[in-house]
Short mmCIF file of C-alpha atoms in Angstrom, two decimals:
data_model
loop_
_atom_site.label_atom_id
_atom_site.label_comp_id
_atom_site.label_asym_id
_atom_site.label_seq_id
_atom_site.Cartn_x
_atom_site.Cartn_y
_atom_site.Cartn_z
CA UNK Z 1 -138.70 117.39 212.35
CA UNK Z 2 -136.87 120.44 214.04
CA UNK Z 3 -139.04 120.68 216.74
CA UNK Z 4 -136.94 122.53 219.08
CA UNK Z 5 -136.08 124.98 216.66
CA UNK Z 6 -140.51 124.77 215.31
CA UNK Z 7 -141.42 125.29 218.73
CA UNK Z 8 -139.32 128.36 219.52
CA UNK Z 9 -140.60 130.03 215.88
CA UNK Z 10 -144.26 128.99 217.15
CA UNK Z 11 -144.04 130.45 220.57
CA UNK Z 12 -141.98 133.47 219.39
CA UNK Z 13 -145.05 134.12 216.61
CA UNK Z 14 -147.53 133.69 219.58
CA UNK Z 15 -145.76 136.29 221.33
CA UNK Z 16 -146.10 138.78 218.69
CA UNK Z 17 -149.53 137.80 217.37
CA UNK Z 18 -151.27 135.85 219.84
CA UNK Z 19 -153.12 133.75 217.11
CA UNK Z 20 -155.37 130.34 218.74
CA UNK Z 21 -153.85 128.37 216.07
CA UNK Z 22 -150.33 128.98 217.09
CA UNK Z 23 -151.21 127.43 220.60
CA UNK Z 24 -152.11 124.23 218.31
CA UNK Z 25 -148.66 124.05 216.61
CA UNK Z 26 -146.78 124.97 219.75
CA UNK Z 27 -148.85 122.04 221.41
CA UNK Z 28 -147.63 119.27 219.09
CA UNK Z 29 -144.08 120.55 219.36
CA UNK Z 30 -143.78 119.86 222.72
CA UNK Z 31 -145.30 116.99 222.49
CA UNK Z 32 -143.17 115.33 219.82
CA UNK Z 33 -140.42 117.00 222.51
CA UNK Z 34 -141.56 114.29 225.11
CA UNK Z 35 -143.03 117.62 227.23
CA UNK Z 36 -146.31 116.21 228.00
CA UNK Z 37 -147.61 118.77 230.96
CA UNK Z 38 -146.62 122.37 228.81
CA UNK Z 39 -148.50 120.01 226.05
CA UNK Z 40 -151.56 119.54 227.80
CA UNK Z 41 -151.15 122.84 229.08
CA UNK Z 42 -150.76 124.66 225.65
CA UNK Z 43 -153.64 122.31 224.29
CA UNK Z 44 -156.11 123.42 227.06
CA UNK Z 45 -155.19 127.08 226.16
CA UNK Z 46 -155.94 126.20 222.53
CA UNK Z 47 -159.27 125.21 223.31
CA UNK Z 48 -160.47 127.78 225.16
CA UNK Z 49 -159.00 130.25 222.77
CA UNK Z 50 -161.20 128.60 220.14
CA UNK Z 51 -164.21 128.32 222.15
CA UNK Z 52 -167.24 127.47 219.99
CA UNK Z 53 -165.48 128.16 216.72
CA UNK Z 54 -162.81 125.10 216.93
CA UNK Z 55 -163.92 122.57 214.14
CA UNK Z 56 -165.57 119.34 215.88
CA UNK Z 57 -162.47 116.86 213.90
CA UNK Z 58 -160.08 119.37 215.24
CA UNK Z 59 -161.49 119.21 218.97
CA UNK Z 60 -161.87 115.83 218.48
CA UNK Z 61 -157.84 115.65 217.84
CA UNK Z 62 -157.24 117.58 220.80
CA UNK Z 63 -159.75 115.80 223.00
CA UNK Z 64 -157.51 112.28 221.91
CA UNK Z 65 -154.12 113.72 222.16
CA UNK Z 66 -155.30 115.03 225.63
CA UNK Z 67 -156.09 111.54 226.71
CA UNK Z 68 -153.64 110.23 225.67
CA UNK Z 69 -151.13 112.26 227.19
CA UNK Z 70 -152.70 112.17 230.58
CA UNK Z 71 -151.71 108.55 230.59
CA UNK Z 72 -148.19 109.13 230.27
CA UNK Z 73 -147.87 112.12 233.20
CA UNK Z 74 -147.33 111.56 236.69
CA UNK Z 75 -149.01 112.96 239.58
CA UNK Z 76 -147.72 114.29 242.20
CA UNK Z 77 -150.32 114.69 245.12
CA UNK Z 78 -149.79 118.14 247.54
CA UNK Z 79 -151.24 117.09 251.13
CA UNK Z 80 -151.15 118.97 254.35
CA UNK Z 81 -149.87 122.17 252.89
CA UNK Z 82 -151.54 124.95 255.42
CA UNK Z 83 -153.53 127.35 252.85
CA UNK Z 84 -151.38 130.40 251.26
CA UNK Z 85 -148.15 127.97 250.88
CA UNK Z 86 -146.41 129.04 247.58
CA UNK Z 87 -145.61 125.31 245.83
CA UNK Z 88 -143.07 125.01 243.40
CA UNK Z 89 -142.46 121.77 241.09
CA UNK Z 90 -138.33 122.02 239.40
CA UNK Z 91 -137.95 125.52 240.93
CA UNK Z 92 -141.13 126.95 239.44
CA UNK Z 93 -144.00 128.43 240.94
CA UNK Z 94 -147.12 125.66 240.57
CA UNK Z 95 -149.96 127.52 242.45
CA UNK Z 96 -150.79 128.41 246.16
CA UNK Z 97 -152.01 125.77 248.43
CA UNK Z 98 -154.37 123.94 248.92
CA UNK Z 99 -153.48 121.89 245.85
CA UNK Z 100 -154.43 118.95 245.44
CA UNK Z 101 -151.96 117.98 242.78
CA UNK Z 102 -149.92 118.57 240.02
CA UNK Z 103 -149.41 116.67 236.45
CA UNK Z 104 -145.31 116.27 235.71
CA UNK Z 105 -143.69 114.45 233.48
CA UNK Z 106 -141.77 110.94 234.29
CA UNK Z 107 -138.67 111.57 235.64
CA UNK Z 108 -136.96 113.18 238.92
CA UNK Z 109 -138.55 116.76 240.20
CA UNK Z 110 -138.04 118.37 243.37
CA UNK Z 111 -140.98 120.03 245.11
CA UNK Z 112 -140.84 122.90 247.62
CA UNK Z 113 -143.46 124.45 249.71
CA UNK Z 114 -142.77 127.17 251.70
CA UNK Z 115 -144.94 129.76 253.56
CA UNK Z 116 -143.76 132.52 255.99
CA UNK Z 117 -143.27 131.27 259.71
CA UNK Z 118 -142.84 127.68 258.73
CA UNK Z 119 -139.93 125.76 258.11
CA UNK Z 120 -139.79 125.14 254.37
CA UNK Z 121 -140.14 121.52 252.72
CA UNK Z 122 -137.79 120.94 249.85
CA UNK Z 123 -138.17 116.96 248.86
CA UNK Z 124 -137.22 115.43 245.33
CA UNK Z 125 -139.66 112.58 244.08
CA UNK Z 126 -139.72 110.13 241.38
CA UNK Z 127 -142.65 110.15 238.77
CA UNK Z 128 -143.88 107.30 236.66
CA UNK Z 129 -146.25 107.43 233.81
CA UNK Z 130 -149.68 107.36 234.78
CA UNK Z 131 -148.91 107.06 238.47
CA UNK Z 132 -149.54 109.25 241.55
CA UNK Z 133 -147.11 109.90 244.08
CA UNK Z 134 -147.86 111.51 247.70
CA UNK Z 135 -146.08 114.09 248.90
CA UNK Z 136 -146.64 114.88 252.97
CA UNK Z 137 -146.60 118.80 253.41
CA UNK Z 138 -146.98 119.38 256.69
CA UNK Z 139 -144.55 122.30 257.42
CA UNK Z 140 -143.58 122.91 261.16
CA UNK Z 141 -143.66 126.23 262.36
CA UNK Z 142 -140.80 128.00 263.43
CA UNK Z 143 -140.41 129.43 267.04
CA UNK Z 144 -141.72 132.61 267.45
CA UNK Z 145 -140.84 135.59 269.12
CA UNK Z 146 -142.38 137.11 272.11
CA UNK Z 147 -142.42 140.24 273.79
CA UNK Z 148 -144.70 141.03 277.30
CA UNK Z 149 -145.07 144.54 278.99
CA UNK Z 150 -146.77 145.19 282.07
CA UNK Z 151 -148.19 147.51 284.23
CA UNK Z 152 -147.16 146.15 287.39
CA UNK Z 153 -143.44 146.31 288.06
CA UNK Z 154 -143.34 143.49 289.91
CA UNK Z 155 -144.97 141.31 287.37
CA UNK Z 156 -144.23 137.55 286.88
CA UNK Z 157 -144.52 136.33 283.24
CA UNK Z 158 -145.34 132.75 283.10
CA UNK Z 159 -145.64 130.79 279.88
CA UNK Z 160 -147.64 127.58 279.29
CA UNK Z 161 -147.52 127.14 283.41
CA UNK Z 162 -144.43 127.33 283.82
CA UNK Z 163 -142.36 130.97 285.14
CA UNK Z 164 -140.16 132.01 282.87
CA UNK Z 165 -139.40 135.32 284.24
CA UNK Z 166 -139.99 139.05 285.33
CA UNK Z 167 -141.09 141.79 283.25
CA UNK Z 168 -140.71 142.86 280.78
CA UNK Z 169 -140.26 139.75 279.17
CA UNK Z 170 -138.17 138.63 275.76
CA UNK Z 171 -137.30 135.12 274.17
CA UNK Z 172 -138.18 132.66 271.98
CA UNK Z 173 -141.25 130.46 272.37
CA UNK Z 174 -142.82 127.87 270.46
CA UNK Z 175 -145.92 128.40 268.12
#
């Protein structure tokens, strides 16, 4: 009933001789650990390792343990992320947006989305078992830059109606 110590053997095998059956062993370590996402995670992996040769009572197993376990995650739903955002869940990259939402265990996590010209969203939320949770990712853009030549010497630069100046022309501006 080591299973910190089990799992690090099992996952240390796997490294060395990525057996399918390892992925089984490492999967009930973690989730006698009380880590229910790696477990579903390493369970999935298991399966499709297996593909048509995993024993229907052993797939069967899986299949229940996977249910089960899906009950006790959380859900943390990603809206309004524009597409390309990099999301992270604890400080760990969880996929690109759009995402539509990620499994976590109960308990505190922060989330952070952040994409290149936006302002980046850090927020920490609170996950219960079997519960979803919203999390609003609509990042603002940061001010950009802009730069105008002209031809004309003389040239006027006028921004969103308004003059702002002669040209050539330099300052901030909003997206």
């Amino acid at each position: 009933e080591n299973y910190p110590a089990a799992l690090a053997a099992f996952e240390e095998s796997y490294r060395i001789v990525p057996k399918p059956g390892l992925l089984y062993n490492i999967a009930m370590c973690q989730k006698a650990l009380f880590r229910y996402v790696d477990s579903i995670a390493s369970f999935r992996k298991y399966l499709d390792a297996m593909g048509a040769s995993v024993k229907p009572e052993m797939k069967l197993t899986v299949e229940q343990a996977l249910a089960d376990m899906r009950k006790l995650v959380g859900t943390i739903v990603i809206d309004g992320a524009p597409d390309g955002a990099s999301v992270f869940l604890d400080d760990k990259p969880a996929g690109t947006a759009p995402i539509r939402e990620l499994l976590a265990d109960p308990g505190q996590h922060s989330i952070r989305v952040e994409r290149d010209g936006y302002k980046p969203l850090r927020t920490e939320v609170n996950v219960a078992s079997g519960a979803a949770i919203a999390v609003r990712a609509g990042l603002k853009a940061v001010a950009a830059w802009l730069e105008v030549s002209c031809e004309e010497k003389d040239a006027v630069v006028h921004l969103d109606g308004k003059v702002v100046g002669g040209c050539p022309y330099e300052g901030e501006v909003e997206p």
